[in-house]
Amino acid sequence: MTQPASVQDRGTPIISVRDLRKTYGHGAGRFEALRGVSLDIREGESLAIVGKSGSGKSTLMHVLALLDQPTDGSVMLDSQDTKRLRGRQLNRARNKTFGFVFQQFFLTASQTALENVVLPLKIAGVGRRARHERGMAALEQLELDDKAKNKAVNLSGGQKQRVVIARALVNTPRIIFADEPTGNLDSNTGRTVEDILFTLNRERGITLVIVTHDDELARRCDRRIHIRDGVIVDEEVAA
Ligand code: ADP
Ligand code: MG
């Protein structure tokens, strides 16, 4: 179980990036999506990454979450340079430390809620019985245990996003990365999903990194960074 964000943990960067650059394509099609981004993410904080469509938010999140490599610059996880992590080591670091909540859900429609939730445990090599127990416990936390055997395709949008959160939680991550987590939900359902994320942040000290262009959601975070054309142009800290 991840330790709650104790006072002494606040201020320690869990992820630290310096001078990140990310270039897509070559020649005339070359595009610099990140043009020198430096940022520390502290354990236990909630951080919003805001900016217009195409400004580089998702690219930055993918690099922070070790889903993509920068073209240049460094990504430190717990003061360790992640450049040295390869293949299985990289997958393990990501799987152990991070949970993901993306707008498009990424659930397997034909599988049950429970099967979707235990996927990260399967990848981590956790045995069948433990998978079942931990998967059900995660679904219970999201008040979805009665839907465990329902196929994902038959769930509502809000239920799907709760399954996604249960899946993000099943590995007891230290950080949840959420890319437009409420983008596909009506505002009431979206608010419920937000409340769940902020409760996890407050009560369990899970660090939140949320990409959003929803101002209200961004304002609920401890800190907001504004990205424009691949650079951080502004940072605001909650009063
Ligand atoms: P945001 O999430 O802020 O909308 P993205 O990080 O998705 O922005 O994209 C930033 C810029 O990089 C955009 O101009 C986008 O078109 C471009 N981009 C993103 N992914 C790719 C890719 N795989 N290949 C080429 N260009 C890309
Ligand atoms: Mg995006």
Short mmCIF file of C-alpha atoms and ligand atoms in Angstrom, two decimals:
data_model
loop_
_atom_site.label_atom_id
_atom_site.label_comp_id
_atom_site.label_asym_id
_atom_site.label_seq_id
_atom_site.Cartn_x
_atom_site.Cartn_y
_atom_site.Cartn_z
CA MET A 1 0.00 0.00 0.00
CA THR A 2 1.29 3.41 -0.91
CA GLN A 3 2.05 5.65 2.01
CA PRO A 4 -0.24 8.59 2.49
CA ALA A 5 1.28 11.93 1.61
CA SER A 6 2.83 12.81 4.90
CA VAL A 7 3.96 16.35 5.51
CA GLN A 8 7.58 15.31 5.15
CA ASP A 9 6.90 13.83 1.72
CA ARG A 10 5.58 17.10 0.38
CA GLY A 11 8.25 18.86 -1.53
CA THR A 12 10.14 15.75 -2.60
CA PRO A 13 9.93 15.42 -6.37
CA ILE A 14 8.73 12.03 -7.49
CA ILE A 15 9.28 13.01 -11.11
CA SER A 16 11.71 15.65 -12.24
CA VAL A 17 12.14 16.59 -15.89
CA ARG A 18 14.64 19.01 -17.40
CA ASP A 19 14.78 20.66 -20.83
CA LEU A 20 12.42 18.19 -22.44
CA ARG A 21 12.18 18.35 -26.17
CA LYS A 22 10.03 16.19 -28.38
CA THR A 23 10.17 16.30 -32.14
CA TYR A 24 7.76 14.44 -34.37
CA GLY A 25 8.46 13.67 -38.03
CA HIS A 26 11.37 14.59 -40.29
CA GLY A 27 12.39 17.21 -42.82
CA ALA A 28 9.58 19.54 -43.87
CA GLY A 29 7.13 17.52 -41.72
CA ARG A 30 9.27 18.03 -38.63
CA PHE A 31 7.36 19.41 -35.67
CA GLU A 32 8.64 20.32 -32.22
CA ALA A 33 5.80 19.48 -29.82
CA LEU A 34 7.91 20.16 -26.68
CA ARG A 35 10.53 22.90 -26.81
CA GLY A 36 12.32 22.82 -23.45
CA VAL A 37 10.08 21.88 -20.55
CA SER A 38 11.39 21.61 -16.98
CA LEU A 39 9.11 20.56 -14.16
CA ASP A 40 9.10 18.86 -10.75
CA ILE A 41 6.13 16.80 -9.62
CA ARG A 42 5.95 16.48 -5.86
CA GLU A 43 4.59 13.45 -4.07
CA GLY A 44 1.02 14.02 -2.94
CA GLU A 45 0.25 17.09 -5.03
CA SER A 46 -2.44 17.54 -7.65
CA LEU A 47 -1.17 19.17 -10.81
CA ALA A 48 -3.19 20.36 -13.78
CA ILE A 49 -1.62 20.72 -17.20
CA VAL A 50 -3.69 23.17 -19.20
CA GLY A 51 -3.45 24.76 -22.63
CA LYS A 52 -5.11 24.85 -26.02
CA SER A 53 -5.56 21.84 -28.22
CA GLY A 54 -2.26 21.01 -29.91
CA SER A 55 -0.12 22.83 -27.33
CA GLY A 56 1.71 19.65 -26.28
CA LYS A 57 -0.16 18.57 -23.13
CA SER A 58 -0.62 14.92 -24.07
CA THR A 59 2.92 14.71 -25.41
CA LEU A 60 4.23 16.02 -22.08
CA MET A 61 2.06 13.60 -20.10
CA HIS A 62 3.23 10.65 -22.19
CA VAL A 63 6.86 11.57 -21.55
CA LEU A 64 6.26 12.13 -17.81
CA ALA A 65 4.51 8.76 -17.58
CA LEU A 66 7.32 6.95 -19.43
CA LEU A 67 4.96 6.01 -22.25
CA ASP A 68 7.12 7.90 -24.71
CA GLN A 69 10.73 9.04 -24.79
CA PRO A 70 11.79 12.64 -25.22
CA THR A 71 13.98 13.57 -28.18
CA ASP A 72 16.16 15.42 -25.70
CA GLY A 73 16.24 16.20 -21.99
CA SER A 74 16.02 14.11 -18.84
CA VAL A 75 13.27 12.32 -16.94
CA MET A 76 14.13 11.39 -13.36
CA LEU A 77 11.88 9.07 -11.37
CA ASP A 78 12.75 9.06 -7.66
CA SER A 79 16.03 10.73 -8.57
CA GLN A 80 16.91 7.91 -10.96
CA ASP A 81 17.55 8.74 -14.58
CA THR A 82 14.99 6.74 -16.56
CA LYS A 83 17.15 6.79 -19.68
CA ARG A 84 18.78 3.63 -18.39
CA LEU A 85 15.48 1.80 -18.04
CA ARG A 86 14.74 -0.52 -20.94
CA GLY A 87 12.07 -3.02 -21.87
CA ARG A 88 10.93 -5.00 -18.88
CA GLN A 89 12.48 -2.67 -16.33
CA LEU A 90 10.69 0.25 -17.89
CA ASN A 91 7.38 -1.60 -17.99
CA ARG A 92 7.78 -2.63 -14.40
CA ALA A 93 8.58 0.90 -13.19
CA ARG A 94 5.56 2.22 -15.07
CA ASN A 95 3.22 -0.54 -13.97
CA LYS A 96 4.26 -0.30 -10.32
CA THR A 97 4.26 3.46 -9.98
CA PHE A 98 1.58 4.80 -12.31
CA GLY A 99 -2.12 4.41 -12.94
CA PHE A 100 -3.77 5.77 -16.10
CA VAL A 101 -7.16 7.33 -16.65
CA PHE A 102 -7.64 8.46 -20.23
CA GLN A 103 -10.60 10.08 -21.94
CA GLN A 104 -11.14 7.26 -24.40
CA PHE A 105 -11.39 4.67 -21.59
CA PHE A 106 -9.29 2.00 -23.41
CA LEU A 107 -11.40 -0.81 -22.04
CA THR A 108 -11.78 -4.11 -23.85
CA ALA A 109 -15.47 -4.07 -24.73
CA SER A 110 -15.98 -7.83 -24.85
CA GLN A 111 -14.37 -8.43 -21.46
CA THR A 112 -16.04 -8.05 -18.08
CA ALA A 113 -15.42 -5.13 -15.74
CA LEU A 114 -13.35 -7.41 -13.52
CA GLU A 115 -11.25 -8.75 -16.40
CA ASN A 116 -10.49 -5.20 -17.47
CA VAL A 117 -9.56 -4.15 -13.94
CA VAL A 118 -7.11 -7.01 -13.32
CA LEU A 119 -5.20 -6.53 -16.58
CA PRO A 120 -2.30 -4.61 -14.94
CA LEU A 121 -2.00 -7.40 -12.36
CA LYS A 122 -1.88 -9.99 -15.12
CA ILE A 123 0.91 -8.02 -16.76
CA ALA A 124 2.70 -7.86 -13.40
CA GLY A 125 2.47 -11.65 -13.09
CA VAL A 126 0.13 -11.70 -10.08
CA GLY A 127 -1.58 -15.08 -9.58
CA ARG A 128 -5.21 -15.75 -10.45
CA ARG A 129 -6.61 -15.81 -6.95
CA ALA A 130 -4.84 -12.63 -5.82
CA ARG A 131 -5.91 -10.96 -9.06
CA HIS A 132 -9.52 -11.77 -8.34
CA GLU A 133 -9.33 -10.52 -4.77
CA ARG A 134 -7.56 -7.29 -5.60
CA GLY A 135 -9.74 -6.67 -8.64
CA MET A 136 -12.91 -7.10 -6.61
CA ALA A 137 -11.53 -4.86 -3.85
CA ALA A 138 -10.81 -2.13 -6.41
CA LEU A 139 -14.30 -2.47 -7.91
CA GLU A 140 -15.81 -2.28 -4.42
CA GLN A 141 -14.00 0.98 -3.77
CA LEU A 142 -15.66 2.40 -6.86
CA GLU A 143 -19.00 0.87 -5.84
CA LEU A 144 -19.00 -1.31 -8.90
CA ASP A 145 -18.66 -4.78 -7.39
CA ASP A 146 -22.19 -5.62 -8.55
CA LYS A 147 -21.05 -4.96 -12.14
CA ALA A 148 -17.94 -7.17 -11.95
CA LYS A 149 -19.34 -9.73 -14.39
CA ASN A 150 -20.91 -7.25 -16.79
CA LYS A 151 -19.16 -6.77 -20.11
CA ALA A 152 -17.59 -3.34 -20.47
CA VAL A 153 -19.63 -2.69 -23.60
CA ASN A 154 -22.82 -2.78 -21.52
CA LEU A 155 -21.73 -0.19 -18.97
CA SER A 156 -22.65 3.51 -19.01
CA GLY A 157 -19.98 6.16 -19.64
CA GLY A 158 -19.65 6.96 -15.95
CA GLN A 159 -19.43 3.28 -15.03
CA LYS A 160 -16.76 2.75 -17.68
CA GLN A 161 -14.69 5.60 -16.30
CA ARG A 162 -15.06 4.15 -12.79
CA VAL A 163 -13.83 0.80 -14.14
CA VAL A 164 -10.87 2.68 -15.62
CA ILE A 165 -10.17 4.24 -12.21
CA ALA A 166 -10.48 0.84 -10.51
CA ARG A 167 -7.96 -0.52 -13.02
CA ALA A 168 -5.67 2.45 -12.34
CA LEU A 169 -5.90 1.70 -8.60
CA VAL A 170 -5.43 -2.03 -8.66
CA ASN A 171 -1.64 -1.72 -8.52
CA THR A 172 -1.79 0.86 -5.71
CA PRO A 173 0.00 3.47 -7.82
CA ARG A 174 1.76 6.52 -6.43
CA ILE A 175 0.69 8.68 -9.34
CA ILE A 176 -2.46 8.74 -11.42
CA PHE A 177 -2.10 10.33 -14.85
CA ALA A 178 -5.41 11.47 -16.23
CA ASP A 179 -5.73 12.87 -19.76
CA GLU A 180 -9.06 14.68 -20.13
CA PRO A 181 -10.63 12.21 -17.69
CA THR A 182 -14.06 13.79 -17.90
CA GLY A 183 -13.95 14.73 -21.59
CA ASN A 184 -16.46 12.08 -22.66
CA LEU A 185 -18.80 12.38 -19.69
CA ASP A 186 -21.81 14.56 -18.99
CA SER A 187 -21.11 17.20 -16.35
CA ASN A 188 -22.73 15.39 -13.41
CA THR A 189 -20.95 12.13 -14.12
CA GLY A 190 -17.76 14.06 -14.78
CA ARG A 191 -18.02 15.73 -11.40
CA THR A 192 -18.44 12.36 -9.67
CA VAL A 193 -15.34 11.01 -11.42
CA GLU A 194 -13.40 14.15 -10.40
CA ASP A 195 -14.53 13.75 -6.80
CA ILE A 196 -13.25 10.18 -6.77
CA LEU A 197 -9.84 11.30 -8.08
CA PHE A 198 -9.50 14.12 -5.54
CA THR A 199 -10.59 11.82 -2.69
CA LEU A 200 -7.80 9.41 -3.67
CA ASN A 201 -5.39 12.34 -3.66
CA ARG A 202 -6.51 13.62 -0.28
CA GLU A 203 -7.06 10.39 1.59
CA ARG A 204 -4.34 8.20 0.14
CA GLY A 205 -1.81 10.73 -0.97
CA ILE A 206 -1.91 9.55 -4.56
CA THR A 207 -0.32 12.22 -6.74
CA LEU A 208 -2.59 13.47 -9.52
CA VAL A 209 -1.42 14.77 -12.86
CA ILE A 210 -4.42 15.88 -14.90
CA VAL A 211 -4.42 17.16 -18.46
CA THR A 212 -7.55 19.20 -19.01
CA HIS A 213 -8.99 22.20 -20.73
CA ASP A 214 -11.82 22.30 -18.20
CA ASP A 215 -11.09 25.39 -16.10
CA GLU A 216 -13.16 24.26 -13.15
CA LEU A 217 -11.33 20.96 -12.94
CA ALA A 218 -7.97 22.73 -13.25
CA ARG A 219 -8.88 25.09 -10.43
CA ARG A 220 -9.47 22.16 -8.09
CA CYS A 221 -5.78 21.22 -8.41
CA ASP A 222 -3.02 22.45 -6.08
CA ARG A 223 -1.03 23.74 -9.04
CA ARG A 224 -1.66 24.56 -12.68
CA ILE A 225 0.86 24.82 -15.45
CA HIS A 226 -0.06 26.41 -18.75
CA ILE A 227 1.49 25.05 -21.92
CA ARG A 228 1.62 27.03 -25.13
CA ASP A 229 3.40 25.81 -28.27
CA GLY A 230 5.41 23.28 -26.32
CA VAL A 231 6.67 25.51 -23.50
CA ILE A 232 5.40 26.30 -20.00
CA VAL A 233 4.25 29.92 -20.14
CA ASP A 234 2.64 30.25 -16.73
CA GLU A 235 2.33 28.50 -13.40
CA GLU A 236 -0.28 29.13 -10.74
CA VAL A 237 -0.42 27.72 -7.24
CA ALA A 238 -3.75 27.45 -5.43
CA ALA A 239 -4.22 30.07 -2.74
P1 ADP B 1 -2.53 18.49 -26.84
O1 ADP B 1 -2.64 17.26 -26.00
O2 ADP B 1 -2.18 19.72 -26.08
O3 ADP B 1 -3.76 18.72 -27.67
P2 ADP B 1 -0.51 16.99 -28.25
O4 ADP B 1 0.58 16.79 -27.29
O5 ADP B 1 -1.41 15.86 -28.54
O6 ADP B 1 -1.33 18.30 -27.87
O7 ADP B 1 0.12 17.44 -29.65
C1 ADP B 1 1.03 18.53 -29.74
C2 ADP B 1 1.41 18.73 -31.19
O8 ADP B 1 2.15 17.64 -31.67
C3 ADP B 1 0.20 18.86 -32.12
O9 ADP B 1 0.49 19.83 -33.10
C4 ADP B 1 0.09 17.49 -32.74
O10 ADP B 1 -0.48 17.58 -34.02
C5 ADP B 1 1.52 17.03 -32.79
N1 ADP B 1 1.63 15.57 -32.64
C6 ADP B 1 1.22 14.83 -31.60
N2 ADP B 1 1.47 13.53 -31.78
C7 ADP B 1 2.07 13.43 -32.99
C8 ADP B 1 2.60 12.36 -33.76
N3 ADP B 1 2.58 11.09 -33.31
N4 ADP B 1 3.14 12.64 -34.97
C9 ADP B 1 3.19 13.91 -35.43
N5 ADP B 1 2.72 14.98 -34.75
C10 ADP B 1 2.17 14.76 -33.55
MG MG B 2 -4.26 15.92 -25.76
#
